[in-house]
Tab-separated table of C-alpha atoms and ligand atoms in Angstrom:
chain	number	residue	atom	x	y	z
A	1	UNK	CA	2.223	-3.175	-25.907
A	2	UNK	CA	2.001	-0.999	-22.795
A	3	UNK	CA	5.291	-0.336	-21.020
A	4	UNK	CA	5.714	-2.344	-17.835
A	5	UNK	CA	5.564	-0.317	-14.628
A	6	UNK	CA	8.897	0.101	-12.935
A	7	UNK	CA	9.157	0.883	-9.257
A	8	UNK	CA	9.496	4.481	-8.322
A	9	UNK	CA	12.218	4.427	-5.687
A	10	UNK	CA	12.163	7.993	-4.454
A	11	UNK	CA	8.729	9.222	-3.516
A	12	UNK	CA	7.954	12.725	-4.691
A	13	UNK	CA	6.490	15.264	-2.338
A	14	UNK	CA	2.852	16.256	-2.299
A	15	UNK	CA	-0.284	14.494	-1.163
A	16	UNK	CA	-1.366	11.388	-3.056
A	17	UNK	CA	-5.065	10.803	-3.634
A	18	UNK	CA	-4.937	7.114	-2.597
A	19	UNK	CA	-2.038	5.187	-1.054
A	20	UNK	CA	-2.376	1.392	-0.882
A	21	UNK	CA	0.045	-0.388	1.461
A	22	UNK	CA	0.751	-3.885	0.148
A	23	UNK	CA	0.700	-5.145	-3.429
A	24	UNK	CA	-0.533	-8.658	-2.636
A	25	UNK	CA	-3.966	-10.113	-3.419
A	26	UNK	CA	-5.858	-7.335	-1.656
A	27	UNK	CA	-3.770	-4.309	-2.613
A	28	UNK	CA	-3.587	-5.126	-6.324
A	29	UNK	CA	-7.285	-5.995	-6.576
A	30	UNK	CA	-8.307	-2.739	-4.898
A	31	UNK	CA	-5.935	-0.628	-7.006
A	32	UNK	CA	-7.180	-2.259	-10.226
A	33	UNK	CA	-10.803	-1.610	-9.301
A	34	UNK	CA	-10.082	1.994	-8.364
A	35	UNK	CA	-8.397	2.533	-11.744
A	36	UNK	CA	-11.377	1.000	-13.541
A	37	UNK	CA	-13.580	3.469	-11.634
A	38	UNK	CA	-11.462	6.304	-13.054
A	39	UNK	CA	-9.489	7.203	-9.920
A	40	UNK	CA	-6.076	8.700	-10.680
A	41	UNK	CA	-3.029	9.332	-8.487
A	42	UNK	CA	-2.939	5.902	-6.837
A	43	UNK	CA	0.313	4.729	-5.226
A	44	UNK	CA	1.061	1.160	-4.134
A	45	UNK	CA	3.782	0.655	-1.523
A	46	UNK	CA	5.153	-2.877	-1.992
A	47	UNK	CA	8.733	-3.983	-1.263
A	48	UNK	CA	8.731	-7.309	-3.122
A	49	UNK	CA	9.541	-7.803	-6.802
A	50	UNK	CA	7.470	-11.012	-6.814
A	51	UNK	CA	3.729	-11.541	-6.528
A	52	UNK	CA	2.687	-14.940	-5.178
A	53	UNK	CA	-0.493	-16.958	-5.648
A	54	UNK	CA	-0.323	-18.559	-2.207
A	55	UNK	CA	-3.360	-20.909	-2.401
A	56	UNK	CA	-1.356	-23.223	-4.681
A	57	UNK	CA	1.409	-23.641	-2.090
A	58	UNK	CA	-0.668	-26.453	-0.541
A	59	UNK	CA	-0.460	-28.326	-3.827
A	60	UNK	CA	3.257	-27.478	-4.156
A	61	UNK	CA	3.801	-29.169	-0.779
A	62	UNK	CA	1.627	-32.055	-1.936
A	63	UNK	CA	3.646	-32.542	-5.136
A	64	UNK	CA	0.810	-31.424	-7.404
A	65	UNK	CA	2.005	-28.019	-8.598
A	66	UNK	CA	5.335	-26.329	-9.221
A	67	UNK	CA	6.450	-23.361	-7.141
A	68	UNK	CA	7.337	-21.559	-10.372
A	69	UNK	CA	3.679	-21.605	-11.388
A	70	UNK	CA	2.690	-19.664	-8.261
A	71	UNK	CA	4.749	-16.519	-8.899
A	72	UNK	CA	4.816	-13.635	-11.343
A	73	UNK	CA	6.868	-10.445	-11.391
A	74	UNK	CA	5.210	-7.789	-9.256
A	75	UNK	CA	5.615	-5.365	-12.170
A	76	UNK	CA	3.275	-7.523	-14.261
A	77	UNK	CA	0.377	-7.172	-11.807
A	78	UNK	CA	0.654	-3.451	-11.007
A	79	UNK	CA	-2.325	-1.902	-12.839
A	80	UNK	CA	-1.574	0.531	-15.664
A	81	UNK	CA	-1.502	4.090	-14.426
A	82	UNK	CA	-0.697	3.129	-10.828
A	83	UNK	CA	2.551	4.228	-9.243
A	84	UNK	CA	4.636	1.569	-7.466
A	85	UNK	CA	6.963	2.568	-4.639
A	86	UNK	CA	9.156	-0.441	-3.983
A	87	UNK	CA	9.792	0.098	-0.299
A	88	UNK	CA	8.622	-1.221	3.076
A	89	UNK	CA	6.122	0.916	4.951
A	90	UNK	CA	7.354	1.141	8.550
A	91	UNK	CA	4.853	3.501	10.195
A	92	UNK	CA	1.565	5.311	9.648
A	93	UNK	CA	0.499	8.581	11.226
A	94	UNK	CA	-3.220	8.797	10.516
A	95	UNK	CA	-3.520	12.261	12.107
A	96	UNK	CA	-0.809	13.713	9.854
A	97	UNK	CA	-1.965	11.391	6.998
A	98	UNK	CA	1.517	10.165	6.287
A	99	UNK	CA	3.180	6.803	5.698
A	100	UNK	CA	6.845	6.485	6.640
A	101	UNK	CA	8.953	4.252	4.431
A	102	UNK	CA	12.044	2.262	5.326
A	103	UNK	CA	14.903	4.760	5.104
A	104	UNK	CA	12.816	7.622	6.476
A	105	UNK	CA	11.032	9.077	3.423
A	106	UNK	CA	7.379	9.910	3.837
A	107	UNK	CA	4.322	9.706	1.608
A	108	UNK	CA	1.245	11.851	2.269
A	109	UNK	CA	-2.210	10.585	1.422
A	110	UNK	CA	-5.795	11.715	1.273
A	111	UNK	CA	-7.109	8.136	1.523
A	112	UNK	CA	-5.273	5.074	2.764
A	113	UNK	CA	-5.935	1.371	2.099
A	114	UNK	CA	-4.182	-1.007	4.496
A	115	UNK	CA	-3.322	-4.354	2.840
A	116	UNK	CA	0.146	-5.477	4.019
A	117	UNK	CA	-1.013	-9.012	4.897
A	118	UNK	CA	-0.133	-11.112	7.927
A	119	UNK	CA	3.200	-11.706	9.692
A	120	UNK	CA	4.595	-15.216	10.168
A	121	UNK	CA	5.953	-15.396	13.728
A	122	UNK	CA	8.477	-18.242	13.390
A	123	UNK	CA	9.915	-17.263	16.779
A	124	UNK	CA	6.520	-17.714	18.425
A	125	UNK	CA	7.294	-21.384	19.151
A	126	UNK	CA	10.666	-22.063	20.810
A	127	UNK	CA	12.918	-23.981	18.427
A	128	UNK	CA	10.730	-23.577	15.345
A	129	UNK	CA	12.737	-20.826	13.617
A	130	UNK	CA	15.897	-22.944	13.847
A	131	UNK	CA	14.236	-26.207	12.831
A	132	UNK	CA	12.115	-25.172	9.849
A	133	UNK	CA	13.701	-25.783	6.483
A	134	UNK	CA	16.202	-28.260	7.932
A	135	UNK	CA	16.181	-32.002	8.486
A	136	UNK	CA	12.662	-33.288	8.743
A	137	UNK	CA	10.793	-30.005	9.228
A	138	UNK	CA	8.913	-28.051	6.602
A	139	UNK	CA	6.042	-25.626	6.107
A	140	UNK	CA	3.851	-24.733	3.143
A	141	UNK	CA	3.518	-21.240	4.610
A	142	UNK	CA	6.706	-19.943	2.985
A	143	UNK	CA	7.678	-20.463	-0.651
A	144	UNK	CA	11.252	-21.363	0.271
A	145	UNK	CA	10.006	-24.344	2.287
A	146	UNK	CA	6.883	-25.591	0.414
A	147	UNK	CA	8.819	-27.726	-2.146
A	148	UNK	CA	10.647	-29.368	0.761
A	149	UNK	CA	7.314	-30.596	2.171
A	150	UNK	CA	6.876	-32.732	-0.924
A	151	UNK	CA	10.439	-34.045	-0.741
A	152	UNK	CA	9.797	-35.185	2.841
A	153	UNK	CA	6.413	-36.730	2.027
A	154	UNK	CA	7.783	-38.548	-1.007
A	155	UNK	CA	10.730	-39.953	0.924
A	156	UNK	CA	8.754	-41.280	3.886
A	157	UNK	CA	7.990	-45.005	4.136
A	158	UNK	CA	7.400	-45.465	7.879
A	159	UNK	CA	7.453	-43.548	11.170
A	160	UNK	CA	5.498	-40.612	12.589
A	161	UNK	CA	4.327	-37.579	10.630
A	162	UNK	CA	2.971	-34.603	12.570
A	163	UNK	CA	0.991	-31.692	11.110
A	164	UNK	CA	0.347	-28.677	13.356
A	165	UNK	CA	-1.758	-25.511	13.457
A	166	UNK	CA	-1.107	-22.677	15.952
A	167	UNK	CA	-3.772	-21.110	18.154
A	168	UNK	CA	-3.550	-17.688	16.481
A	169	UNK	CA	-5.593	-16.828	13.394
A	170	UNK	CA	-3.782	-18.054	10.294
A	171	UNK	CA	-4.226	-17.378	6.623
A	172	UNK	CA	-6.396	-20.125	5.157
A	173	UNK	CA	-7.501	-21.958	8.291
A	174	UNK	CA	-7.870	-25.201	6.347
A	175	UNK	CA	-4.319	-25.293	4.942
A	176	UNK	CA	-2.683	-26.867	8.047
A	177	UNK	CA	-4.908	-29.946	7.694
A	178	UNK	CA	-5.173	-30.121	3.889
A	179	UNK	CA	-1.506	-31.066	3.582
A	180	UNK	CA	-2.041	-33.931	6.052
A	181	UNK	CA	-4.764	-35.343	3.794
A	182	UNK	CA	-2.649	-34.979	0.640
A	183	UNK	CA	0.236	-36.759	2.374
A	184	UNK	CA	-1.937	-39.549	3.796
A	185	UNK	CA	-3.567	-40.170	0.431
A	186	UNK	CA	-0.134	-40.383	-1.215
A	187	UNK	CA	1.080	-42.862	1.401
A	188	UNK	CA	-2.145	-44.862	0.997
A	189	UNK	CA	-1.552	-45.094	-2.756
A	190	UNK	CA	2.080	-46.113	-2.094
A	191	UNK	CA	0.712	-48.801	0.270
A	192	UNK	CA	2.772	-47.537	3.221
A	193	UNK	CA	0.079	-45.676	5.163
A	194	UNK	CA	-0.369	-48.568	7.602
A	195	UNK	CA	3.290	-48.111	8.599
A	196	UNK	CA	2.958	-44.365	9.203
A	197	UNK	CA	1.401	-42.791	12.274
A	198	UNK	CA	-0.195	-39.493	11.195
A	199	UNK	CA	-0.927	-36.953	13.943
A	200	UNK	CA	-2.882	-33.742	13.331
A	201	UNK	CA	-2.592	-31.100	16.075
A	202	UNK	CA	-5.356	-28.479	15.963
A	203	UNK	CA	-6.211	-25.642	18.409
A	204	UNK	CA	-9.947	-25.831	17.691
A	205	UNK	CA	-12.601	-27.922	19.472
A	206	UNK	CA	-13.575	-29.578	16.152
A	207	UNK	CA	-12.075	-30.263	12.733
A	208	UNK	CA	-14.086	-27.411	11.193
A	209	UNK	CA	-16.445	-24.716	12.462
A	210	UNK	CA	-19.306	-25.382	10.049
A	211	UNK	CA	-21.119	-28.692	10.745
A	212	UNK	CA	-21.812	-29.525	7.077
A	213	UNK	CA	-18.065	-29.720	6.277
A	214	UNK	CA	-17.030	-30.960	9.705
A	215	UNK	CA	-18.892	-34.221	9.070
A	216	UNK	CA	-17.067	-34.712	5.768
A	217	UNK	CA	-13.671	-34.089	7.387
A	218	UNK	CA	-14.480	-36.531	10.208
A	219	UNK	CA	-14.955	-39.234	7.571
A	220	UNK	CA	-11.697	-38.198	5.898
A	221	UNK	CA	-9.568	-38.518	9.059
A	222	UNK	CA	-11.253	-41.845	9.801
A	223	UNK	CA	-10.471	-43.109	6.290
A	224	UNK	CA	-6.770	-42.316	6.690
A	225	UNK	CA	-6.569	-43.366	10.342
A	226	UNK	CA	-5.287	-39.929	11.384
A	227	UNK	CA	-4.897	-39.271	15.133
A	228	UNK	CA	-6.445	-35.859	15.784
A	229	UNK	CA	-5.446	-33.799	18.835
A	230	UNK	CA	-8.095	-31.101	19.292
A	231	UNK	CA	-7.685	-27.988	21.473
A	232	UNK	CA	-3.974	-28.666	21.316
A	233	UNK	CA	-0.941	-26.766	20.120
A	234	UNK	CA	2.740	-27.369	19.414
A	235	UNK	CA	4.578	-25.379	22.112
A	236	UNK	CA	8.219	-26.337	21.458
A	237	UNK	CA	10.376	-27.989	18.785
A	238	UNK	CA	13.728	-29.682	19.158
A	239	UNK	CA	15.016	-30.100	15.614
A	240	UNK	CA	18.118	-32.051	16.691
A	241	UNK	CA	16.193	-34.632	18.691
A	242	UNK	CA	13.247	-34.643	16.236
A	243	UNK	CA	10.805	-33.982	19.052
A	244	UNK	CA	7.967	-31.574	19.654
A	245	UNK	CA	5.962	-30.731	22.743
A	246	UNK	CA	2.207	-30.713	22.268
A	247	UNK	CA	0.132	-28.968	24.901
A	248	UNK	CA	-3.487	-29.975	25.362
A	249	UNK	CA	-5.252	-26.777	26.416
A	250	UNK	CA	-8.431	-28.570	27.444
A	251	UNK	CA	-6.733	-31.129	29.663
A	252	UNK	CA	-3.853	-28.864	30.747
A	253	UNK	CA	-1.319	-31.591	29.916
A	254	UNK	CA	1.767	-31.727	27.691
A	255	UNK	CA	3.306	-34.627	25.839
A	256	UNK	CA	6.477	-35.079	23.782
A	257	UNK	CA	6.100	-36.614	20.329
A	258	UNK	CA	9.021	-37.855	18.284
A	259	UNK	CA	8.562	-37.133	14.567
A	260	UNK	CA	10.054	-38.345	11.330
A	261	UNK	CA	8.282	-35.572	9.418
A	262	UNK	CA	6.934	-32.309	10.818
A	263	UNK	CA	4.770	-29.872	8.862
A	264	UNK	CA	4.549	-26.802	11.063
A	265	UNK	CA	2.399	-23.706	10.613
A	266	UNK	CA	3.841	-20.724	12.516
A	267	UNK	CA	1.815	-18.450	14.814
A	268	UNK	CA	0.673	-15.345	12.941
A	269	UNK	CA	-0.168	-11.746	13.772
A	270	UNK	CA	-0.351	-8.283	12.256
A	271	UNK	CA	3.057	-6.978	11.130
A	272	UNK	CA	4.898	-5.440	14.123
A	273	UNK	CA	4.758	-1.888	12.717
A	274	UNK	CA	0.988	-2.228	12.251
A	275	UNK	CA	0.558	-3.470	15.830
A	276	UNK	CA	2.395	-0.348	17.012
A	277	UNK	CA	0.300	2.034	14.891
A	278	UNK	CA	-2.840	3.927	15.923
A	279	UNK	CA	-4.727	1.932	13.281
A	280	UNK	CA	-4.443	-1.324	15.253
A	281	UNK	CA	-7.680	-2.453	16.856
A	282	UNK	CA	-7.347	-2.125	20.656
A	283	UNK	CA	-9.622	-5.179	20.851
A	284	UNK	CA	-7.168	-7.294	18.840
A	285	UNK	CA	-4.355	-8.773	20.971
A	286	UNK	CA	-2.464	-9.535	17.744
A	287	UNK	CA	-2.677	-5.962	16.480
A	288	UNK	CA	-4.870	-6.403	13.402
A	289	UNK	CA	-6.243	-3.194	11.877
A	290	UNK	CA	-9.625	-2.001	13.120
A	291	UNK	CA	-12.281	-2.002	10.401
A	292	UNK	CA	-16.049	-1.961	10.489
A	293	UNK	CA	-16.943	-5.543	9.640
A	294	UNK	CA	-19.460	-4.483	6.984
A	295	UNK	CA	-18.065	-1.258	5.466
A	296	UNK	CA	-14.332	-2.095	6.002
A	297	UNK	CA	-13.778	1.529	7.068
A	298	UNK	CA	-11.630	2.384	10.083
A	299	UNK	CA	-13.913	3.350	13.000
A	300	UNK	CA	-11.777	6.357	14.022
A	301	UNK	CA	-10.025	7.491	10.836
A	302	UNK	CA	-12.740	7.773	8.185
A	303	UNK	CA	-10.261	8.125	5.300
A	304	UNK	CA	-8.662	4.750	6.093
A	305	UNK	CA	-9.936	1.340	4.958
A	306	UNK	CA	-8.525	-2.148	5.527
A	307	UNK	CA	-9.019	-5.565	3.960
A	308	UNK	CA	-7.372	-8.934	3.588
A	309	UNK	CA	-5.285	-10.728	6.179
A	310	UNK	CA	-4.326	-7.572	8.097
A	311	UNK	CA	-7.913	-6.524	8.841
A	312	UNK	CA	-9.476	-7.484	12.155
A	313	UNK	CA	-12.586	-9.051	10.652
A	314	UNK	CA	-14.321	-11.984	12.376
A	315	UNK	CA	-14.027	-14.294	9.414
A	316	UNK	CA	-11.438	-16.699	8.060
A	317	UNK	CA	-8.506	-14.943	6.322
A	318	UNK	CA	-8.440	-16.075	2.680
A	319	UNK	CA	-7.909	-14.811	-0.832
A	320	UNK	CA	-11.529	-15.730	-1.521
A	321	UNK	CA	-12.590	-13.352	1.257
A	322	UNK	CA	-10.444	-10.642	-0.379
A	323	UNK	CA	-12.281	-11.256	-3.661
A	324	UNK	CA	-15.580	-10.317	-1.976
A	325	UNK	CA	-14.134	-7.566	0.233
A	326	UNK	CA	-12.438	-5.597	-2.546
A	327	UNK	CA	-15.579	-4.525	-4.473
A	328	UNK	CA	-17.258	-3.492	-1.212
A	329	UNK	CA	-14.238	-1.511	-0.050
A	330	UNK	CA	-13.834	0.255	-3.386
A	331	UNK	CA	-17.532	1.183	-3.597
A	332	UNK	CA	-17.433	2.552	-0.052
A	333	UNK	CA	-14.168	4.416	-0.618
A	334	UNK	CA	-15.677	6.051	-3.720
A	335	UNK	CA	-18.727	7.002	-1.643
A	336	UNK	CA	-16.534	8.649	0.975
A	337	UNK	CA	-14.427	10.407	-1.701
A	338	UNK	CA	-17.670	11.828	-3.050
A	339	UNK	CA	-18.885	13.023	0.338
A	340	UNK	CA	-21.386	10.212	0.890
A	341	UNK	CA	-21.706	7.543	3.573
A	342	UNK	CA	-20.531	4.031	2.696
A	343	UNK	CA	-23.350	2.227	0.899
A	344	UNK	CA	-22.103	-1.361	0.541
A	345	UNK	CA	-21.798	-4.129	3.146
A	346	UNK	CA	-19.504	-7.169	3.302
A	347	UNK	CA	-21.223	-10.213	4.814
A	348	UNK	CA	-18.101	-12.090	5.929
A	349	UNK	CA	-18.008	-14.393	2.888
A	350	UNK	CA	-14.947	-16.606	2.908
A	351	UNK	CA	-14.082	-19.853	1.273
A	352	UNK	CA	-11.792	-22.755	1.976
A	353	UNK	CA	-11.148	-25.336	-0.708
A	354	UNK	CA	-10.826	-28.412	1.532
A	355	UNK	CA	-8.513	-30.677	-0.428
A	356	UNK	CA	-9.104	-34.113	1.085
A	357	UNK	CA	-7.267	-36.358	-1.384
A	358	UNK	CA	-5.012	-36.091	-4.403
A	359	UNK	CA	-8.057	-35.815	-6.658
A	360	UNK	CA	-10.904	-34.771	-4.354
A	361	UNK	CA	-12.050	-31.613	-2.623
A	362	UNK	CA	-15.025	-30.165	-0.732
A	363	UNK	CA	-15.594	-26.443	-1.207
A	364	UNK	CA	-16.425	-24.702	2.073
A	365	UNK	CA	-18.013	-21.271	1.580
A	366	UNK	CA	-19.692	-19.420	4.427
A	367	UNK	CA	-20.324	-15.993	5.975
A	368	UNK	CA	-19.995	-14.251	9.361
A	369	UNK	CA	-22.842	-16.397	10.735
A	370	UNK	CA	-21.132	-19.603	9.500
A	371	UNK	CA	-24.067	-19.983	7.115
A	372	UNK	CA	-23.109	-21.894	3.938
A	373	UNK	CA	-22.891	-19.533	0.924
A	374	UNK	CA	-22.393	-21.857	-2.043
A	375	UNK	CA	-21.258	-20.361	-5.350
A	376	UNK	CA	-22.525	-23.517	-7.096
A	377	UNK	CA	-25.909	-24.085	-5.430
A	378	UNK	CA	-26.885	-26.848	-7.853
A	379	UNK	CA	-24.117	-29.220	-6.772
A	380	UNK	CA	-23.316	-30.625	-3.337
A	381	UNK	CA	-20.017	-29.000	-2.316
A	382	UNK	CA	-20.244	-30.370	1.231
A	383	UNK	CA	-18.943	-33.687	-0.030
A	384	UNK	CA	-15.635	-34.575	-1.684
A	385	UNK	CA	-15.736	-34.066	-5.442
A	386	UNK	CA	-13.309	-34.482	-8.321
A	387	UNK	CA	-14.723	-31.509	-10.283
A	388	UNK	CA	-13.984	-29.188	-7.338
A	389	UNK	CA	-10.357	-30.382	-7.217
A	390	UNK	CA	-9.988	-29.575	-10.926
A	391	UNK	CA	-11.584	-26.192	-10.216
A	392	UNK	CA	-8.999	-25.422	-7.519
A	393	UNK	CA	-5.994	-26.714	-9.435
A	394	UNK	CA	-6.724	-25.184	-12.824
A	395	UNK	CA	-9.666	-22.724	-12.845
A	396	UNK	CA	-9.031	-20.706	-9.672
A	397	UNK	CA	-5.426	-19.701	-10.499
A	398	UNK	CA	-6.518	-18.494	-13.926
A	399	UNK	CA	-9.443	-16.552	-12.436
A	400	UNK	CA	-7.015	-15.012	-9.931
A	401	UNK	CA	-4.428	-13.774	-12.433
A	402	UNK	CA	-6.774	-12.748	-15.223
A	403	UNK	CA	-9.954	-11.596	-13.514
A	404	UNK	CA	-9.418	-10.816	-9.837
A	405	UNK	CA	-6.089	-8.946	-10.020
A	406	UNK	CA	-7.289	-6.970	-13.025
A	407	UNK	CA	-10.382	-5.823	-11.158
A	408	UNK	CA	-12.782	-7.532	-13.575
A	409	UNK	CA	-14.231	-9.958	-11.035
B	501	FAD	P1	-0.875	-10.992	0.795
B	501	FAD	O1	-1.433	-11.535	-0.476
B	501	FAD	O2	0.016	-11.850	1.604
B	501	FAD	O3	-0.138	-9.631	0.419
B	501	FAD	C1	0.479	-8.792	1.360
B	501	FAD	C2	1.488	-7.929	0.610
B	501	FAD	O4	1.981	-6.914	1.476
B	501	FAD	C3	2.689	-8.733	0.134
B	501	FAD	O5	2.890	-8.537	-1.251
B	501	FAD	C4	3.833	-8.207	0.965
B	501	FAD	O6	5.076	-8.218	0.271
B	501	FAD	C5	3.362	-6.780	1.259
B	501	FAD	N1	3.991	-6.206	2.436
B	501	FAD	C6	4.421	-6.844	3.541
B	501	FAD	N2	4.970	-5.976	4.401
B	501	FAD	C7	4.866	-4.753	3.826
B	501	FAD	C8	5.272	-3.452	4.233
B	501	FAD	N3	5.899	-3.241	5.398
B	501	FAD	N4	5.021	-2.412	3.395
B	501	FAD	C9	4.396	-2.627	2.216
B	501	FAD	N5	3.993	-3.840	1.786
B	501	FAD	C10	4.228	-4.891	2.591
B	501	FAD	N6	-6.702	-18.410	0.273
B	501	FAD	C11	-7.746	-18.906	-0.421
B	501	FAD	O7	-8.663	-18.151	-0.753
B	501	FAD	N7	-7.823	-20.230	-0.757
B	501	FAD	C12	-6.841	-21.102	-0.445
B	501	FAD	O8	-6.905	-22.284	-0.781
B	501	FAD	C13	-5.711	-20.612	0.268
B	501	FAD	N8	-4.710	-21.449	0.614
B	501	FAD	C14	-3.581	-20.940	1.204
B	501	FAD	C15	-2.544	-21.807	1.494
B	501	FAD	C16	-1.381	-21.337	2.064
B	501	FAD	C17	-0.268	-22.298	2.371
B	501	FAD	C18	-1.242	-19.954	2.350
B	501	FAD	C19	0.035	-19.414	2.935
B	501	FAD	C20	-2.292	-19.071	2.093
B	501	FAD	C21	-3.479	-19.558	1.529
B	501	FAD	N9	-4.571	-18.727	1.265
B	501	FAD	C22	-5.674	-19.227	0.604
B	501	FAD	C23	-4.628	-17.367	1.855
B	501	FAD	C24	-4.400	-16.219	0.871
B	501	FAD	O9	-3.206	-16.402	0.143
B	501	FAD	C25	-4.345	-14.910	1.663
B	501	FAD	O10	-5.473	-14.826	2.504
B	501	FAD	C26	-4.320	-13.703	0.741
B	501	FAD	O11	-3.125	-13.705	-0.010
B	501	FAD	C27	-4.470	-12.397	1.532
B	501	FAD	O12	-4.228	-11.285	0.734
B	501	FAD	P2	-3.477	-9.998	1.354
B	501	FAD	O13	-3.323	-9.065	0.214
B	501	FAD	O14	-4.163	-9.571	2.585
B	501	FAD	O15	-2.053	-10.551	1.781
């Protein structure tokens, strides 16, 4: 059996062929594919000793999966032959081609892949950082809180449950509403739904951007009797009084809602050190990394590529998008390493498994033009289906660990 990689704590000097910042979905997939292509001298900078499969956190919050099943040791996903520096990156100097690590050490690179993910800005809503994880407030967006969501859902028999989504881009745009549907279906089965007021606060003008799935979701909220506040946002939380302020951006009004359960999704942005770096897209107010939307190459620094949640790409930020971005990025990086122009193009493919009940799901898949891009063209994935729920719960995690992270898919 091959020895497990152990983190290399002190970086050696010298220029590394490829440095990948972030050992999450995107960083590991890219590193694995580069290794399969025969690239040597790859270094991953990743501070965490745990790798998470985040898409299952929705089902953890819905009481349908265990948190334990969503994590593996980071060491077990680092590809053989890849060096792991277990530190935070804190700055990049793309002119000097260096990455500064927490503590001050530096790594030099020939080629850089930016994949440090998205930052959860709990302080972006007054009161939220203090309230989350206490009393009646939870969030599936952090593993320490997701199990609590289920505890709150399970314990509720009457009152008001509020589910919110911020106006910033978020990872998995469907996740803020999926948990509302899982909760409502549970309460329906417990025969208490008629005693619970369910409010869904969304920043968008409609439940979903693509009409084919929007129609399905409209039927779902009608079935559960969910009150939907569109173009609205939670702008303050008072955890002691169990109240939130919801601002309606279309009407310019605000209202206070008292809750007995609050599932809050925090505002999100690029990590602060990325925002402050020359790699941030000047056109992105939230500091996401500039990348050509087809080649994934930085428009100014040709030896830098970006993918995943940190990249400023006009598509929904998901692991499914990463799955399609990684092969394109690796092919284009190999082109550039070999003195050629990038030859592959990413079309914006992303996917959102829209869990609408405890045993039903519609699979939204679309591209930059919001054109449906079904992986299963012979079945109707616009509507709620049991087979798609089984696919999300059991097949997708296995595909992730065994095929995507190993660079086979
Ligand atoms: P991540 O996987 O988050 O990895 C980023 C990595 O960078 C982390 O390992 C982190 O430790 C590391 N890092 C952070 N800071 C630094 C630093 N300073 N230096 C070095 N490394 C750093 N996607 C789907 O496709 N389908 C779904 O159903 C789905 N549901 C979701 C539900 C929830 C509740 C959540 C939270 C996410 C969901 N997603 C889903 C989104 C998906 O998990 C992300 O889009 C995906 O993980 C993005 O990959 P990434 O590598 O860009 O970021």
